[in-house]
Amino acid sequence: MAMWQGAMDNRGFQQGSFNSFRSSSSDEDLMDIPGTAMDFSMRDDVPPLDGEIEEDKSHNGGGIGSSNRMMDFLEEPIPGVGTYDDFNTIDWVREKSRDRDRHREITNKSKESTWALIHSVSDAFSGWLLMLLIGLLSGSLAGLIDISAHWMTDLKEGICTEGFWFNHEHCCWNSDHVTFEDRDKCPEWNSWSQLIISTDEGAFAYIVNYFMYVLWALLFAFLAVSLVKVFAPYACGSGIPEIKTILSGFIIRGYLGKWTLIIKTITLVLAVSSGLSLGKEGPLVHVACCCGNILCHCFNKYRKNEAKRREVSYYFPLKTLWRSFFAALVAAFTLRSINPFGNSRLVLFYVEFHTPWHLFELVPFILLGIFGGLWGALFIRTNIAWCRKRKTTQLGKYPVVEVLVVTAITAILAFPNEYTRMSTSELISELFNDCGLLDSSKLCDYENRFNTSKGGELPDRPAGVGVYSAMWQLALTLILKIVITIFTFGMKIPSGLFIPSMAVGAIAGRLLGVGMEQLAYYHHDWAIFNSWCSQGADCITPGLYAMVGAAACLGGVTRMTVSLVVIMFELTGGLEYIVPLMAAAMTSKWVADALGREGIYDAHIRLNGYPFLEAKEEFAHKTLAMDVMKPRRNDPLLTVLTQDSMTVEDVETIISETTYSGFPVVVSRESQRLVGFVLRRDLIISIENARKKQDGVVSTSIIYFTEHSPPMPPYTPPTLKLRNILDLSPFTVTDLTPMEIVVDIFRKLGLRQCLVTHNGRLLGIITKKDVLKHIAQMANQDPDSILFN
């Protein structure tokens, strides 16, 4: 790695060679920051009168330097200096350096007094306290959302007369009139037809229930999209693409704010309850991040440092791992106390299979992996195409209409089929279920199912009428889920993708599992079965196939592998089925990667133009830093500031005429030897503050970034020292540095820009946006899709 050589004289480097290294329009070097235009017309912008200068000289002993009152007002922090504009990237190196300085100062002061020692201990403990609060709040909100969504989902079909706040299951728990076969029917729970026309039989009752189901779905969807549109536009979607980008250092003001948290929590319940093909697991990540961000503002070391609030991406120290574990522990304890699933367990889809899997079954498991990879690639391409159409056409201007149309289509097609009418979570739970003697589902309608003559074990099970009927209904459900999810994900309501993806895979897996089960039953003498599946044995578990299929489809969409297996274990508690899950997850990823490298969240990041550098992708092209830097050949020279020869008016003119978010500082325009880098925002705030609070600062005042004031002629206005806002150690590379190394540096250090030098002379600049554009260009993608720096 090339280090800065700004101290070298570099007399041999000619201007001609400098021009040979310049490139492209410098207007794209750094992000165009809206709202930073300044009004530099000041009423008191007049040089001081000679009498005032003479009076000042008499007080200070006269001399040339006595009239140059050095306005080093930055010894005291100025509000706003060191902060960032919206839609910009933080400087990880500067933020971490500031945090180390803060910690070093607290440690040194702790030896001076008891109060300072207490402050040091409280500062160290604040991280654990923050994790405790985040865990409690996140766990409580997760339980509240799940309970509310369950109740409102059942509200579409009826209401409990004993208490309207009970969902269907809770309403019938304490009923004395429930039979085993009709455990979901009790007199306390009334359908809408029973309430309206006092009967639940006949075609008219069916129409009434149908109408109320669609009406409630439209009402929930309308409330969700209206609240998002009016109060918190950032509450839509899953939030995971934006969270990944924010954790990488990007600033999106308000995305993790209190209004977003409140509206996302409410509208997530409404969206899930509407029956749309979406889930709540992805948006719950956004909710938890909002909780963390809001609570961070209660602690100074997190409120004032952008990098400390993001210690889970580029920087992931061991202490953060332990604190994350502690927060997860508190959240799990809170969720267990609330018991939202009603089964006294922490997992959403608890499974308990009684039959071990056989080695031969890896073949159908791999087939499910292939299906998951194909489905994932198909979904990503079609969903991104639809979302791009939404962004580039009139469709995007009518989010309420779009949501209502999709909701109406979903509800109308869903009601006739019991597997589409039920909530997606309930559907997955039923598909994962291993049929036992007490199950009344159509999926468990096997012949001779109550025959337990074989040692209490379930015998071989030929499928009954209910199973065949369920297979047709599940096949129709699969088609509907595949198609409607494409148009649902990305609408202006909270929408997750975990549950819909798992549902598609679980349906496909259950269909294949039942097929394998019947094949083994009727052809147990085949060579592939006779060695391990004897007649009368329960060999195949269709619920296991559903679980593996769910993992395969989720992996195909998200391209997760290790984390996917862990998530599936957390959701189901099925530890002994790790190998089938691993086989399906890896197969789905390989197949999906062969058809497209991006997962759904990375594709949406690229669609929105967010500046996210994927750490898993390798850059293998043989380009150099000089090929990417700005300016390029035949472009205007790079806009720079000199260290001690520019006036306030000169700097204000540059700020007004350019939109760059920062400027290199050089010794002089002739030498181009690098001194440091200063941010546009810090310059604006510092100059405004000096004009308001310091006497004598006018347009002709010299700005200098050196330690000492430059020699000035007599009777000149006071100089303005801005050394404290100058980054004296900007990261630099030489013009011949391979871009492979530059990309790696940007990824691992989280840089926002890097200066390019040749023998100590400044040649140009490479921003994160330039790197992303270059990567896109090398991959034959549209480089103009990168919108932010």
Coordinates of C-alpha atoms in Angstrom, one line a residue, residues 5-207:
Q5 CA 4.7 11.2 0.0
G6 CA 3.6 14.8 0.4
A7 CA 6.9 15.9 1.9
M8 CA 8.9 15.1 -1.2
D9 CA 9.9 17.9 -3.5
N10 CA 9.2 16.1 -6.7
R11 CA 10.9 18.6 -9.0
G12 CA 11.2 16.0 -11.8
F13 CA 7.5 15.5 -12.2
Q14 CA 6.4 17.8 -15.1
Q15 CA 3.0 19.4 -15.8
G16 CA 2.7 17.4 -19.0
S17 CA 2.8 14.1 -17.1
F18 CA 0.2 15.4 -14.7
N19 CA -2.2 16.2 -17.5
S20 CA -1.7 12.7 -18.8
F21 CA -3.2 11.2 -15.7
R22 CA -6.4 13.4 -15.5
S23 CA -9.8 11.9 -16.2
S24 CA -13.7 12.5 -16.6
S25 CA -16.1 15.1 -15.4
S26 CA -15.2 16.3 -11.9
D27 CA -18.9 17.1 -11.4
E28 CA -19.3 13.4 -10.5
D29 CA -16.4 13.2 -8.1
L30 CA -18.3 13.6 -4.9
M31 CA -22.0 13.7 -4.2
D32 CA -24.2 16.6 -5.1
I33 CA -25.4 17.7 -1.7
P34 CA -28.8 19.5 -1.8
G35 CA -29.5 22.3 0.6
T36 CA -26.0 23.5 1.1
A37 CA -26.1 26.7 -0.9
M38 CA -25.0 29.7 1.1
D39 CA -25.8 33.4 1.0
F40 CA -22.4 35.0 1.2
S41 CA -23.7 38.5 1.0
M42 CA -22.9 40.0 4.4
R43 CA -23.8 43.6 5.4
D44 CA -20.7 43.9 7.6
D45 CA -18.4 42.5 4.9
V46 CA -16.3 45.6 4.8
P47 CA -12.5 45.9 5.5
P48 CA -11.8 47.6 8.8
L49 CA -11.0 51.3 8.8
D50 CA -7.5 52.4 9.1
G51 CA -8.2 54.0 12.4
E52 CA -9.5 50.7 13.8
I53 CA -6.3 49.0 12.6
E54 CA -4.1 51.6 14.2
E55 CA -6.0 51.3 17.4
D56 CA -5.5 47.6 17.4
K57 CA -1.8 48.0 16.8
S58 CA -1.5 50.4 19.7
H59 CA -3.1 47.7 22.0
N60 CA -0.9 44.9 20.6
G61 CA 2.4 46.6 20.2
G62 CA 2.3 47.3 16.5
G63 CA 4.3 45.4 13.9
I64 CA 3.3 43.6 10.7
G65 CA 1.9 40.6 12.5
S66 CA -0.1 42.6 15.0
S67 CA -2.9 43.4 12.6
N68 CA -3.4 39.7 11.7
R69 CA -5.6 38.6 14.6
M70 CA -5.7 34.8 14.2
M71 CA -9.2 33.7 14.5
D72 CA -8.5 30.2 15.8
F73 CA -12.1 29.9 17.1
L74 CA -12.2 26.1 16.4
E75 CA -10.5 25.3 19.6
E76 CA -14.0 25.0 20.9
P77 CA -16.3 22.5 19.1
I78 CA -18.8 24.1 16.7
P79 CA -22.2 22.5 16.4
G80 CA -22.4 20.7 13.0
V81 CA -18.7 20.3 12.3
G82 CA -17.8 16.7 11.9
T83 CA -21.4 15.7 11.0
Y84 CA -22.7 14.4 7.7
D85 CA -25.4 15.4 5.2
D86 CA -28.3 13.2 4.2
F87 CA -27.6 10.5 1.6
N88 CA -23.8 10.6 2.1
T89 CA -21.3 8.1 3.4
I90 CA -19.6 8.5 6.8
D91 CA -15.8 8.5 7.2
W92 CA -15.1 5.3 9.2
V93 CA -11.5 6.1 9.8
R94 CA -12.2 9.6 11.2
E95 CA -15.1 8.3 13.3
K96 CA -13.1 5.5 14.8
S97 CA -10.2 7.9 15.5
R98 CA -12.5 10.3 17.3
D99 CA -13.9 7.4 19.4
R100 CA -10.4 6.3 20.4
D101 CA -9.5 9.9 21.4
R102 CA -12.7 10.1 23.5
H103 CA -11.9 6.8 25.2
R104 CA -8.3 7.8 25.8
E105 CA -9.4 11.1 27.4
I106 CA -11.9 9.4 29.7
T107 CA -9.3 6.8 30.7
N108 CA -6.7 9.5 31.5
K109 CA -9.2 11.6 33.5
S110 CA -10.3 8.5 35.5
K111 CA -7.1 8.6 37.4
E112 CA -7.6 12.2 38.6
S113 CA -10.8 12.0 40.7
T114 CA -13.4 9.6 42.0
W115 CA -16.1 11.3 39.9
A116 CA -14.0 10.8 36.7
L117 CA -13.6 7.2 37.7
I118 CA -17.3 6.7 38.1
H119 CA -17.9 8.4 34.7
S120 CA -15.4 6.0 33.2
V121 CA -17.1 3.0 34.6
S122 CA -20.5 4.2 33.5
D123 CA -19.2 4.8 30.0
A124 CA -18.0 1.2 29.8
F125 CA -21.2 -0.2 31.3
S126 CA -23.4 1.9 28.9
G127 CA -22.9 -0.5 26.1
W128 CA -24.4 -3.4 28.1
L129 CA -27.2 -1.3 29.4
L130 CA -28.0 -0.3 25.8
M131 CA -28.1 -3.9 24.7
L132 CA -30.5 -4.7 27.6
L133 CA -32.9 -2.0 26.6
I134 CA -32.7 -2.9 22.9
G135 CA -33.5 -6.6 23.7
L136 CA -36.4 -5.7 25.9
L137 CA -38.0 -3.2 23.5
S138 CA -37.4 -5.4 20.4
G139 CA -38.7 -8.6 22.1
S140 CA -41.8 -6.7 23.4
L141 CA -42.6 -5.3 19.9
A142 CA -42.1 -8.6 18.2
G143 CA -44.6 -10.3 20.6
L144 CA -47.1 -7.5 20.2
I145 CA -46.9 -7.6 16.4
D146 CA -47.4 -11.4 16.3
I147 CA -50.3 -11.4 18.7
S148 CA -52.0 -8.5 17.0
A149 CA -51.5 -10.0 13.5
H150 CA -53.0 -13.3 14.6
W151 CA -56.1 -11.6 16.0
M152 CA -56.7 -9.3 13.0
T153 CA -56.2 -12.2 10.6
D154 CA -59.0 -14.2 12.3
L155 CA -61.1 -11.0 12.3
K156 CA -61.6 -11.4 8.6
E157 CA -63.6 -14.6 9.1
G158 CA -65.5 -13.8 12.3
I159 CA -65.4 -12.6 15.9
C160 CA -65.5 -14.0 19.4
T161 CA -68.7 -13.2 21.2
E162 CA -67.1 -13.9 24.6
G163 CA -64.5 -11.2 24.0
F164 CA -63.7 -9.5 20.7
W165 CA -60.0 -9.4 21.6
F166 CA -59.7 -13.2 21.5
N167 CA -58.6 -14.8 18.2
H168 CA -60.2 -17.9 16.9
E169 CA -57.9 -20.3 18.8
H170 CA -58.1 -18.6 22.1
C171 CA -61.8 -18.1 21.8
C172 CA -62.4 -21.9 21.7
W173 CA -59.8 -22.9 24.3
N174 CA -62.2 -22.7 27.2
S175 CA -65.3 -23.8 25.4
D176 CA -67.2 -26.7 26.8
H177 CA -68.9 -27.5 23.5
V178 CA -65.8 -28.4 21.4
T179 CA -65.4 -31.9 20.0
F180 CA -62.2 -33.5 18.9
E181 CA -63.1 -33.6 15.3
D182 CA -64.4 -30.0 15.2
R183 CA -61.9 -28.5 17.6
D184 CA -61.9 -25.2 15.6
K185 CA -65.7 -24.8 15.9
C186 CA -67.3 -23.5 19.1
P187 CA -70.5 -21.5 19.8
E188 CA -68.4 -18.7 21.2
W189 CA -66.9 -18.0 17.7
N190 CA -69.3 -16.6 15.2
S191 CA -68.6 -16.2 11.5
W192 CA -69.8 -12.9 9.9
S193 CA -72.7 -14.7 8.2
Q194 CA -73.9 -15.9 11.6
L195 CA -73.7 -12.4 13.0
I196 CA -75.4 -10.8 10.0
I197 CA -78.0 -13.3 8.8
S198 CA -77.9 -15.7 11.7
T199 CA -76.8 -18.8 9.7
D200 CA -73.7 -20.3 8.5
E201 CA -75.2 -22.6 5.9
G202 CA -76.2 -22.1 2.3
A203 CA -74.9 -20.1 -0.7
F204 CA -75.9 -16.7 0.7
A205 CA -74.0 -17.3 3.9
Y206 CA -70.9 -18.2 1.8
I207 CA -71.3 -15.0 -0.2

